[in-house]
mmCIF file of C-alpha atoms and ligand atoms in Angstrom:
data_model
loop_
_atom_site.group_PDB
_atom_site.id
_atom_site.type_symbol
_atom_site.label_atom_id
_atom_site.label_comp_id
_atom_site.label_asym_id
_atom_site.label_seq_id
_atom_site.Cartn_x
_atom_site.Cartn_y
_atom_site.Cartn_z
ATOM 1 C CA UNK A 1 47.064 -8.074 11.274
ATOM 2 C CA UNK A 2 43.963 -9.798 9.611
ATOM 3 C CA UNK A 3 44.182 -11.103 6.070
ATOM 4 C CA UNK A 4 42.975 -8.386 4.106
ATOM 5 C CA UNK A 5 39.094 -8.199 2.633
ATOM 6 C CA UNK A 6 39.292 -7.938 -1.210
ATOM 7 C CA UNK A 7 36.247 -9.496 -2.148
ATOM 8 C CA UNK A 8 32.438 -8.503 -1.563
ATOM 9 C CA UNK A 9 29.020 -10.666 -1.913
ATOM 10 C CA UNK A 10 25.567 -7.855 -2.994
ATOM 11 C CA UNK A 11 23.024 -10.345 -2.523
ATOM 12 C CA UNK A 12 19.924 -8.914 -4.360
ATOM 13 C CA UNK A 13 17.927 -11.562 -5.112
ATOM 14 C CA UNK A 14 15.077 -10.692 -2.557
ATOM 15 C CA UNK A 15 11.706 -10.517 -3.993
ATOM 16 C CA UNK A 16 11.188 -6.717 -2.790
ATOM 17 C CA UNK A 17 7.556 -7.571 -2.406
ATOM 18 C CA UNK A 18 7.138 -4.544 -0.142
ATOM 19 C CA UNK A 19 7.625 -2.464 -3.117
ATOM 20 C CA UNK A 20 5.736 -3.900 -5.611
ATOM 21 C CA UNK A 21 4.567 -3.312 -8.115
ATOM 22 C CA UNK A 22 7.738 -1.331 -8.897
ATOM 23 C CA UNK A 23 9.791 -4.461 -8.424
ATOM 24 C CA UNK A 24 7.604 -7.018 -10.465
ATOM 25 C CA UNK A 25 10.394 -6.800 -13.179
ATOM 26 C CA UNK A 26 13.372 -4.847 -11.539
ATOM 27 C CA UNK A 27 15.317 -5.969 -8.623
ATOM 28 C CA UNK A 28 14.339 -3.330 -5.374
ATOM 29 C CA UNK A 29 18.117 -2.475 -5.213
ATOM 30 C CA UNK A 30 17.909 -0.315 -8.796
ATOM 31 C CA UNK A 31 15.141 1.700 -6.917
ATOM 32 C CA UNK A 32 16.809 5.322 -7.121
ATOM 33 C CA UNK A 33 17.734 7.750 -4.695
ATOM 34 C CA UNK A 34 17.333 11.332 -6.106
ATOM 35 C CA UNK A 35 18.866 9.575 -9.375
ATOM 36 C CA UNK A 36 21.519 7.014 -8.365
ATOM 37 C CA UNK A 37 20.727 3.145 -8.096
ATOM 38 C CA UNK A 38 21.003 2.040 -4.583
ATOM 39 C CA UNK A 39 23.452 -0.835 -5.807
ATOM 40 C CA UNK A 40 25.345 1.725 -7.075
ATOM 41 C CA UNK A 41 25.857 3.737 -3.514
ATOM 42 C CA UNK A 42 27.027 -0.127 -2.426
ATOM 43 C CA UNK A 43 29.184 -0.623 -5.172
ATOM 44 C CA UNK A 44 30.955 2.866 -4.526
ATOM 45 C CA UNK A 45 31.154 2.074 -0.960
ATOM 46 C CA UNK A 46 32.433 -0.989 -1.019
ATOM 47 C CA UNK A 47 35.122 0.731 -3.749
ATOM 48 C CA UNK A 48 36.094 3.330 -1.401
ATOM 49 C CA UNK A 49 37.002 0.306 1.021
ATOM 50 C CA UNK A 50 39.522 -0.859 -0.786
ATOM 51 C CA UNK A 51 37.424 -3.943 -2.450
ATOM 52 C CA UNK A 52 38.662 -5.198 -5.270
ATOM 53 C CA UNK A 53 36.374 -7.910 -6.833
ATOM 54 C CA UNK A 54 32.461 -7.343 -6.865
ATOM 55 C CA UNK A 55 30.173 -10.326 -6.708
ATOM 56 C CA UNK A 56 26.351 -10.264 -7.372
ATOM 57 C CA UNK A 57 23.748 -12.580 -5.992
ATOM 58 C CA UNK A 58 20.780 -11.885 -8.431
ATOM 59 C CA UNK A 59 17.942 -13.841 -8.525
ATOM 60 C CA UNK A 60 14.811 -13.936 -11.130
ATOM 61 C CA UNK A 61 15.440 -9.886 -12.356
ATOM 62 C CA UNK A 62 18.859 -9.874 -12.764
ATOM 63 C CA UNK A 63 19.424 -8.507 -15.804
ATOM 64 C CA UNK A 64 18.795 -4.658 -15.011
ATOM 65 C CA UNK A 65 21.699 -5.527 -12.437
ATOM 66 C CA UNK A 66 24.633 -6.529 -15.065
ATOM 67 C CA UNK A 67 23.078 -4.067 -17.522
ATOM 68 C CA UNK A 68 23.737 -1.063 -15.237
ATOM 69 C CA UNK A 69 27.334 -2.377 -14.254
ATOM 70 C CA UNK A 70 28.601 -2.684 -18.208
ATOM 71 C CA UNK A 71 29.786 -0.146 -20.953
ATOM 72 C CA UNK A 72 26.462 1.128 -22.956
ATOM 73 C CA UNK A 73 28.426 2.302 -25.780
ATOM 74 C CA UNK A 74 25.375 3.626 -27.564
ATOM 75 C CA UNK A 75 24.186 5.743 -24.329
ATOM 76 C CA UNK A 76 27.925 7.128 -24.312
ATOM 77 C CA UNK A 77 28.294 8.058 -28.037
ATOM 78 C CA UNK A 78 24.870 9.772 -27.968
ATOM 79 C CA UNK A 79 26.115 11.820 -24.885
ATOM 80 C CA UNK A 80 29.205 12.546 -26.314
ATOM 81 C CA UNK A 81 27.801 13.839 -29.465
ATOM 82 C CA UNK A 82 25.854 16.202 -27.527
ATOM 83 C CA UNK A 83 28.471 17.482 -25.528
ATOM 84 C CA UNK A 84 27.245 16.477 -22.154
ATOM 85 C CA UNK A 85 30.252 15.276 -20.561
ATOM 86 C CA UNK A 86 29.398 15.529 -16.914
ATOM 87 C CA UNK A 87 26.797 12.660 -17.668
ATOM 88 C CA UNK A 88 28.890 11.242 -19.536
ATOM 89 C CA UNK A 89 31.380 10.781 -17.309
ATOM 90 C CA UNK A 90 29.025 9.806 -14.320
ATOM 91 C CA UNK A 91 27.404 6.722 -16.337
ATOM 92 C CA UNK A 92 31.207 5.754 -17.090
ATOM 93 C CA UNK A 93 32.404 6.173 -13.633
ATOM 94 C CA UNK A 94 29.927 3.514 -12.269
ATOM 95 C CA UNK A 95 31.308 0.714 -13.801
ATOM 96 C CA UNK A 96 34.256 -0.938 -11.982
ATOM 97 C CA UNK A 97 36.518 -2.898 -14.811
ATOM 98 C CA UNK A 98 34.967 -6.000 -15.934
ATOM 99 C CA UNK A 99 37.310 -7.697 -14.706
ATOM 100 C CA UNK A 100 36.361 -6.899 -11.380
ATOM 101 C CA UNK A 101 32.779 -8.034 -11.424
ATOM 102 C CA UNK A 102 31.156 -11.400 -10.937
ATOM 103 C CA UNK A 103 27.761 -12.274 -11.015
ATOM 104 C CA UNK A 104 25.913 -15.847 -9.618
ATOM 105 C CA UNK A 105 22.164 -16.318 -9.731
ATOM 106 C CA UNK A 106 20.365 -17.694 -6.616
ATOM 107 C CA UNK A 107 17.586 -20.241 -8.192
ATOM 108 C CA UNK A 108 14.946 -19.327 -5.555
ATOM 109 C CA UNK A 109 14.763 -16.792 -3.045
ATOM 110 C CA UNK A 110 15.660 -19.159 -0.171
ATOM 111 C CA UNK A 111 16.772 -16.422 2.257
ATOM 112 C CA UNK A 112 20.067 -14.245 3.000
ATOM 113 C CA UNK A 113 22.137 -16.913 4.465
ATOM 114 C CA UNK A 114 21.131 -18.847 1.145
ATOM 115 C CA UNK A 115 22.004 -16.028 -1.017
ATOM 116 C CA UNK A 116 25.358 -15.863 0.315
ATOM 117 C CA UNK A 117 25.810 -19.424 0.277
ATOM 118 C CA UNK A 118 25.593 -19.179 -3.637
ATOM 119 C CA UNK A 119 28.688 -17.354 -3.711
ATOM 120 C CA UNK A 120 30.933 -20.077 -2.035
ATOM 121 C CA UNK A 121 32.646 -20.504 -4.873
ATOM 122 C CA UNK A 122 33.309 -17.296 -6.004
ATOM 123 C CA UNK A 123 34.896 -16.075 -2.856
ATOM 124 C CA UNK A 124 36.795 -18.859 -1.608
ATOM 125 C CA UNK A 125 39.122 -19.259 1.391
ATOM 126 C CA UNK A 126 39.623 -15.824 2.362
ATOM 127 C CA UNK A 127 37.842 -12.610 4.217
ATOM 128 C CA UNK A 128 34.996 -11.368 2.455
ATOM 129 C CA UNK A 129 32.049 -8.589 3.050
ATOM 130 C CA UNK A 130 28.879 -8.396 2.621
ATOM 131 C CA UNK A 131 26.520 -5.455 1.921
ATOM 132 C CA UNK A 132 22.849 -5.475 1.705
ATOM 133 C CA UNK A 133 22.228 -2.544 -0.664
ATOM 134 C CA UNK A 134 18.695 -1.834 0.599
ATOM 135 C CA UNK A 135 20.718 -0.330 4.206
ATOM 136 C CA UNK A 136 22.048 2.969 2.832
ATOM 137 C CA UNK A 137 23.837 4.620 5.322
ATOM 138 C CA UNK A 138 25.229 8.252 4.669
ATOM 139 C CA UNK A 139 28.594 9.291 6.546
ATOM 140 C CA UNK A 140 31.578 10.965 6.633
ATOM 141 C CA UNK A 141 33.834 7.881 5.963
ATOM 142 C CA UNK A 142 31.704 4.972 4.042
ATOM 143 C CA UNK A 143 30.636 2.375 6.341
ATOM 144 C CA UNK A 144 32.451 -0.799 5.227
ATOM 145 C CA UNK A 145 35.755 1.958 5.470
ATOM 146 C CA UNK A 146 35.286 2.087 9.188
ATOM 147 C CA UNK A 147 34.629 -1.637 9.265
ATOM 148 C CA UNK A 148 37.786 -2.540 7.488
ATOM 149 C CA UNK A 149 39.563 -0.351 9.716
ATOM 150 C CA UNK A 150 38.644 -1.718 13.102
ATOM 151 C CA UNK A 151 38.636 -5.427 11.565
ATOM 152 C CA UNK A 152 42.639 -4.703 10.390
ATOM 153 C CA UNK A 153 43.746 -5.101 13.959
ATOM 154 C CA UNK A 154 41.519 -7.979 15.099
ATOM 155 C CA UNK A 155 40.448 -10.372 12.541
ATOM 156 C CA UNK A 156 37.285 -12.594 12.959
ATOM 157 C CA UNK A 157 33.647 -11.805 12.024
ATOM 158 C CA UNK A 158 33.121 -8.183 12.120
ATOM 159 C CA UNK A 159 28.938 -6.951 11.723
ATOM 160 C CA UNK A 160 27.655 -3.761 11.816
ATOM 161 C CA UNK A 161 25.245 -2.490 14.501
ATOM 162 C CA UNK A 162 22.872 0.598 15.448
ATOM 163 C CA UNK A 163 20.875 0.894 18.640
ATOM 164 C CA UNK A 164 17.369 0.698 17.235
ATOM 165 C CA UNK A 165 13.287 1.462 19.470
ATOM 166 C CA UNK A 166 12.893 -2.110 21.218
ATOM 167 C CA UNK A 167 9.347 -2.422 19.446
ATOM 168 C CA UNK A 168 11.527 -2.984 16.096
ATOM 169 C CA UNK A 169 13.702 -5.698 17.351
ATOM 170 C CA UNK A 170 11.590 -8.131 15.229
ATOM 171 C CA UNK A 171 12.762 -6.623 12.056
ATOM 172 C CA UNK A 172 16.378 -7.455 13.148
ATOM 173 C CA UNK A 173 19.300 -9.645 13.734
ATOM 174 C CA UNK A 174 19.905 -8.958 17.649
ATOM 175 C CA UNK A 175 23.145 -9.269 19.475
ATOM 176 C CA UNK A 176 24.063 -10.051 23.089
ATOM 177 C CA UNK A 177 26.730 -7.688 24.050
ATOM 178 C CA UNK A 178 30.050 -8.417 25.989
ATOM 179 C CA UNK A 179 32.933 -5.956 26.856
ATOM 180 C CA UNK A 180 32.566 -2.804 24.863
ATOM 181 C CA UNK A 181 35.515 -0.289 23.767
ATOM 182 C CA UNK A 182 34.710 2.858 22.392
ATOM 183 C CA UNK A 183 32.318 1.887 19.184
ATOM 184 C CA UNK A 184 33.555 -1.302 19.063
ATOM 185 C CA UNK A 185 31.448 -4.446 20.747
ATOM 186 C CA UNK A 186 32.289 -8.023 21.573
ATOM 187 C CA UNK A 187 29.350 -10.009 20.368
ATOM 188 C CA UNK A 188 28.196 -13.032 22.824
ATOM 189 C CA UNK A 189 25.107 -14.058 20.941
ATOM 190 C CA UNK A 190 22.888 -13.229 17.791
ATOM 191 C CA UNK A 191 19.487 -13.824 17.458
ATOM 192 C CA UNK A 192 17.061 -13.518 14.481
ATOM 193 C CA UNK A 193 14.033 -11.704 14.502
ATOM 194 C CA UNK A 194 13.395 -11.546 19.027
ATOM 195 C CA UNK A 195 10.257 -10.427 20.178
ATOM 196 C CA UNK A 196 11.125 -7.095 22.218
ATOM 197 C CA UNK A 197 10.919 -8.852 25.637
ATOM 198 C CA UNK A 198 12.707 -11.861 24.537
ATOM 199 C CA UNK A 199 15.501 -9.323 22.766
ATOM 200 C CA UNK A 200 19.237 -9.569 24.295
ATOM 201 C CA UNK A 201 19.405 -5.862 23.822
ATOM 202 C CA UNK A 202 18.312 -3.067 21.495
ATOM 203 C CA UNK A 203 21.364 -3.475 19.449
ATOM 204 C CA UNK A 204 20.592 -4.656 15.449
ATOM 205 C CA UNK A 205 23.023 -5.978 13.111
ATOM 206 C CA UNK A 206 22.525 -3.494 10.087
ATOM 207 C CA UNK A 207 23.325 -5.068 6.334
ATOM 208 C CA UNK A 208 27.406 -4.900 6.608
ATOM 209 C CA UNK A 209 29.558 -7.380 7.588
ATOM 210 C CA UNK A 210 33.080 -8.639 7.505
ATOM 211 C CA UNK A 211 33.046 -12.779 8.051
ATOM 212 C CA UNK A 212 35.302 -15.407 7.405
ATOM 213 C CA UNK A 213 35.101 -18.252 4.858
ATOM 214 C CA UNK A 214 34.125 -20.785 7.996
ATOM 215 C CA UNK A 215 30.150 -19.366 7.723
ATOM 216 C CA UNK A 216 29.800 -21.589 4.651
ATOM 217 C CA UNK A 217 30.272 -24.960 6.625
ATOM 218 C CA UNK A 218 27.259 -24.199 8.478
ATOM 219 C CA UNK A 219 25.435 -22.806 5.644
ATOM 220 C CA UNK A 220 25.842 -25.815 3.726
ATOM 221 C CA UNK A 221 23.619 -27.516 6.025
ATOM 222 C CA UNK A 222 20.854 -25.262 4.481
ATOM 223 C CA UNK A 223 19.047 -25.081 8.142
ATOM 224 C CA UNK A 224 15.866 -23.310 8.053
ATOM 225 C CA UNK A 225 15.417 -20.659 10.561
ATOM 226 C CA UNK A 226 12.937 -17.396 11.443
ATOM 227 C CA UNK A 227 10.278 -16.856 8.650
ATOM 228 C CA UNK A 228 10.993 -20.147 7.342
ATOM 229 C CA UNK A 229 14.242 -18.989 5.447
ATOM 230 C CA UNK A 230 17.965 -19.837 5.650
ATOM 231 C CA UNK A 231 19.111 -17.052 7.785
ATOM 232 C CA UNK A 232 22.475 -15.427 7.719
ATOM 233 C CA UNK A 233 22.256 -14.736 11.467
ATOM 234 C CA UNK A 234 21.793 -18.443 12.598
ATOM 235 C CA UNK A 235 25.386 -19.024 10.497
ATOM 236 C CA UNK A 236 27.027 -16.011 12.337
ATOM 237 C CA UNK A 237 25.729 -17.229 15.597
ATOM 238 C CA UNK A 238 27.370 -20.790 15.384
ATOM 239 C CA UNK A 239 30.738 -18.419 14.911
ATOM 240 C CA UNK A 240 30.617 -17.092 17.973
ATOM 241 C CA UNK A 241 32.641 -18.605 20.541
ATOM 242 C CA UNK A 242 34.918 -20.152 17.738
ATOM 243 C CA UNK A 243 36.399 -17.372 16.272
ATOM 244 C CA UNK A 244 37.089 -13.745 17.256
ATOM 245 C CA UNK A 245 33.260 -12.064 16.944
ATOM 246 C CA UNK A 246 32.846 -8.051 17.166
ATOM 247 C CA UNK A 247 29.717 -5.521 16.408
ATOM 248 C CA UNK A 248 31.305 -1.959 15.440
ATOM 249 C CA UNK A 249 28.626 0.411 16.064
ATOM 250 C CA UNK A 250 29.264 3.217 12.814
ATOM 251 C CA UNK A 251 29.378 6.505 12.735
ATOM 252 C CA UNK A 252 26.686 7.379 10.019
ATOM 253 C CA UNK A 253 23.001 7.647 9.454
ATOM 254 C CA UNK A 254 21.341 4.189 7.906
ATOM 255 C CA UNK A 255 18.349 4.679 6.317
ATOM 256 C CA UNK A 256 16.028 1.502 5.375
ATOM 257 C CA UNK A 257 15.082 1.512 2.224
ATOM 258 C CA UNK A 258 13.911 -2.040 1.654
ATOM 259 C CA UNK A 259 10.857 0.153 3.705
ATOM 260 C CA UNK A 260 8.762 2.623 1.784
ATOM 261 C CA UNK A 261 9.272 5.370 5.005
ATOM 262 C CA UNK A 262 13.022 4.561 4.573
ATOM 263 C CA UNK A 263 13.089 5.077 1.278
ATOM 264 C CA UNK A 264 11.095 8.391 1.096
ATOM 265 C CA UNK A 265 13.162 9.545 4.120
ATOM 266 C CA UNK A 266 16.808 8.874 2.207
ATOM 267 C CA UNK A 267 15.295 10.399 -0.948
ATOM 268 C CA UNK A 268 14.531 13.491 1.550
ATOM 269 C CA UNK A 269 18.295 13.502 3.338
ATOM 270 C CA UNK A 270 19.852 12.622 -0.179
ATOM 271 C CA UNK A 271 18.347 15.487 -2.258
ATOM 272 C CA UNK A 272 19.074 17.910 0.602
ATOM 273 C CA UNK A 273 22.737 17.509 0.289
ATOM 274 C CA UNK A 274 23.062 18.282 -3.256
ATOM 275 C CA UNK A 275 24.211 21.292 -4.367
ATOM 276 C CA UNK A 276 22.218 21.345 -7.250
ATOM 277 C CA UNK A 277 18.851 20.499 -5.701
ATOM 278 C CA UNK A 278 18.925 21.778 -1.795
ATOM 279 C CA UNK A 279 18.055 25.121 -2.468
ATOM 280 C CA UNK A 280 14.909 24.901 -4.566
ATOM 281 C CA UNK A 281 14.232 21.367 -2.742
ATOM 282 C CA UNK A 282 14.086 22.934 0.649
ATOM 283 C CA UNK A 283 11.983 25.366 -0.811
ATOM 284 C CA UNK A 284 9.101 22.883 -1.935
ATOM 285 C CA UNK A 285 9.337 20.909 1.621
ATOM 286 C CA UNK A 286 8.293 24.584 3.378
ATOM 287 C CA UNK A 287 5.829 25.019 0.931
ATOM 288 C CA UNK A 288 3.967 21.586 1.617
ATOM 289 C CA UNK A 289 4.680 21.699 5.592
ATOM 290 C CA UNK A 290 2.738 25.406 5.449
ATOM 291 C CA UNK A 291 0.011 23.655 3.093
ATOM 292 C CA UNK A 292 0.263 20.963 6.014
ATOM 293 C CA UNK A 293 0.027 23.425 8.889
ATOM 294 C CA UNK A 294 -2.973 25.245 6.994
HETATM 295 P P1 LIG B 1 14.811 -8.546 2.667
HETATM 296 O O1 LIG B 1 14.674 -9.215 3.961
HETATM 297 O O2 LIG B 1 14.597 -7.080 2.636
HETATM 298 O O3 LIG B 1 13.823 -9.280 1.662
HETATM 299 O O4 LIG B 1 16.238 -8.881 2.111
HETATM 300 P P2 LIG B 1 13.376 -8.922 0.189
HETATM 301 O O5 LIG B 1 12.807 -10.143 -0.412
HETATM 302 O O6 LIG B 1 14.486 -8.305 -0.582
HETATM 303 O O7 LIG B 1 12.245 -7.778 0.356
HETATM 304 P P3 LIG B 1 10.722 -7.872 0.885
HETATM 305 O O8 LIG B 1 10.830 -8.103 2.365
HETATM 306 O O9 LIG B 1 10.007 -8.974 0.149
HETATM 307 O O10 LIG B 1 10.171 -6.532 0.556
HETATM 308 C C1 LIG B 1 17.429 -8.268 2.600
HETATM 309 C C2 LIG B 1 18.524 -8.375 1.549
HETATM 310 O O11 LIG B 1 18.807 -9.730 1.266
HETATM 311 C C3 LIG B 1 18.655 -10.004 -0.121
HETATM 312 C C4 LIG B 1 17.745 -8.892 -0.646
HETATM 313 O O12 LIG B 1 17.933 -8.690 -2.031
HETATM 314 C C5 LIG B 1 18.152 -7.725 0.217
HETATM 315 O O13 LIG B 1 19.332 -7.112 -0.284
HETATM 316 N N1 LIG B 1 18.050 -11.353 -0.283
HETATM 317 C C6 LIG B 1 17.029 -11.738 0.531
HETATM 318 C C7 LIG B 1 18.540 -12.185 -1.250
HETATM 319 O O14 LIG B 1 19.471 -11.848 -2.005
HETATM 320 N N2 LIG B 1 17.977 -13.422 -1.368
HETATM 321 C C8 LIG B 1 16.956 -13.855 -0.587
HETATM 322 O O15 LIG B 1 16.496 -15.007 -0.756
HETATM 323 C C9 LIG B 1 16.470 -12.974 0.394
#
């Protein structure tokens, strides 16, 4: 059995240029969907894997980051004197124990490899995860669940992957497939960013992963790679080969909500599963599709 994964890195130090001006002085991963934080679906995620200690990447905006993560005593006692308990318990419930939290600031946006780098020292020589709060994926059993499940039995680098059109392999981490078992994929090689001809297959590496402590000796070397950052996929790839290397493709729907489409669209799938908002929600979205059809 693998050594078990207790700790994981949120790097949100991006710039989120593609949403600005909304991000020009909050990080893009306290953009809200229907009324909850992406960081916060992460964070709960990542909880309802079994992780135990949280650890933040933030860059220039970070303090919207720690704010929503502590006690706001003042929020709470106004809440409680007005009897609304419900929110009151929901703005508790999203704080895992201090205790449990860690945050580390990445000086310039360097890239996600960099990012992750920054937390060297907070993870140290064991398992770790990673989630990139901007994928949101909405399933059954969270994401990094499944991951931690299939990565119990073999160890090694575990990423995970969705098939996505061949026109969008640029956007993406690409893997070369080996032997496949059911959802789970032996990775041969990764590449960042292929043009769709030069692509190993359709297959992208979506923002969770399970990796061992090794991918900080190569990103110590701080190598440059596509787009002129230091890419997490370059460190991955120099794993490969050296240590056991798998894709798990999860069940789930990811949405990508570091895009404005993405964004909208999880909005759209996130609103219509509420049971206080489908009904009359639903109701507005065949009212503007007849306007449309008109
Ligand atoms: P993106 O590639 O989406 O970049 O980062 P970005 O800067 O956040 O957004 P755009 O492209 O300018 O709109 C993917 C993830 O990696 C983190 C981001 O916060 C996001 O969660 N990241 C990226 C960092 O933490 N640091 C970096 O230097 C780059």
């Amino acid at each position: 059995m693998a050594q078990r994964v207790r700790k994981a890195i949120f790097p949100v130090g991006g710039l989120g240029t593609r949403f600005l001006p909304a991000t020009k002085a909050m990080p893009k991963e306290m953009l809200p969907i229907v009324d909850k934080p992406l960081i916060q679906y992460a964070v709960e995620e990542a909880a309802a894997a079994g992780i135990e200690e949280f650890i933040f990447v933030t860059g220039r905006n970070k303090h919207a980051i720690e704010d929503h993560f502590d006690r706001s005593f003042e929020l709470e006692a106004n809440l409680e004197q007005r009897g609304q308990g419900e929110l009151l318990a929901a703005i508790r419930d999203c704080v895992p124990s201090d205790t449990r939290l860690a945050y580390t600031r990445q000086g310039q946006a360097l890239g996600l490899g960099h990012a992750v780098w920054c937390a060297r020292g907070l993870v140290g020589d064991e398992p770790f995860a990673v989630l990139l709060a901007d994928d949101l994926i909405q399933s059954e059993t969270p994401c990094l669940k499944q991951m931690i499940e299939a990565h119990a039995p073999l160890g090694g680098n575990l990423v995970a992957t969705m098939e996505v059109a061949r026109a969008h392999t640029p956007n993406y981490g690409v893997i070369a497939p080996g032997a496949t078992r059911d959802r789970l994929i032996e990775v041969k090689g990764l590449v960042e960013k292929p043009k769709p001809d030069l692509a190993p297959s359709n297959l992208a590496v979506i923002g969770r992963y399970i990796l061992q402590p090794e991918v900080f000796s190569h990103l110590d070397r701080q190598q440059v790679g596509a787009g002129g950052e230091i890419q997490l996929t370059d460190a991955l790839a120099s794993l490969i080969g050296a240590q056991p290397f798998y894709a798990l493709r999860f069940a789930g729907r990811r949405f990508d909500c570091g895009s404005k489409i993405g964004f909208l669209e999880a909005n759209l799938a996130f609103a219509l599963e509420r049971a206080d908002l489908g009904t009359e929600f639903r109701r507005l979205l065949r009212q503007y599709a007849d306007a449309g059809a008109r």
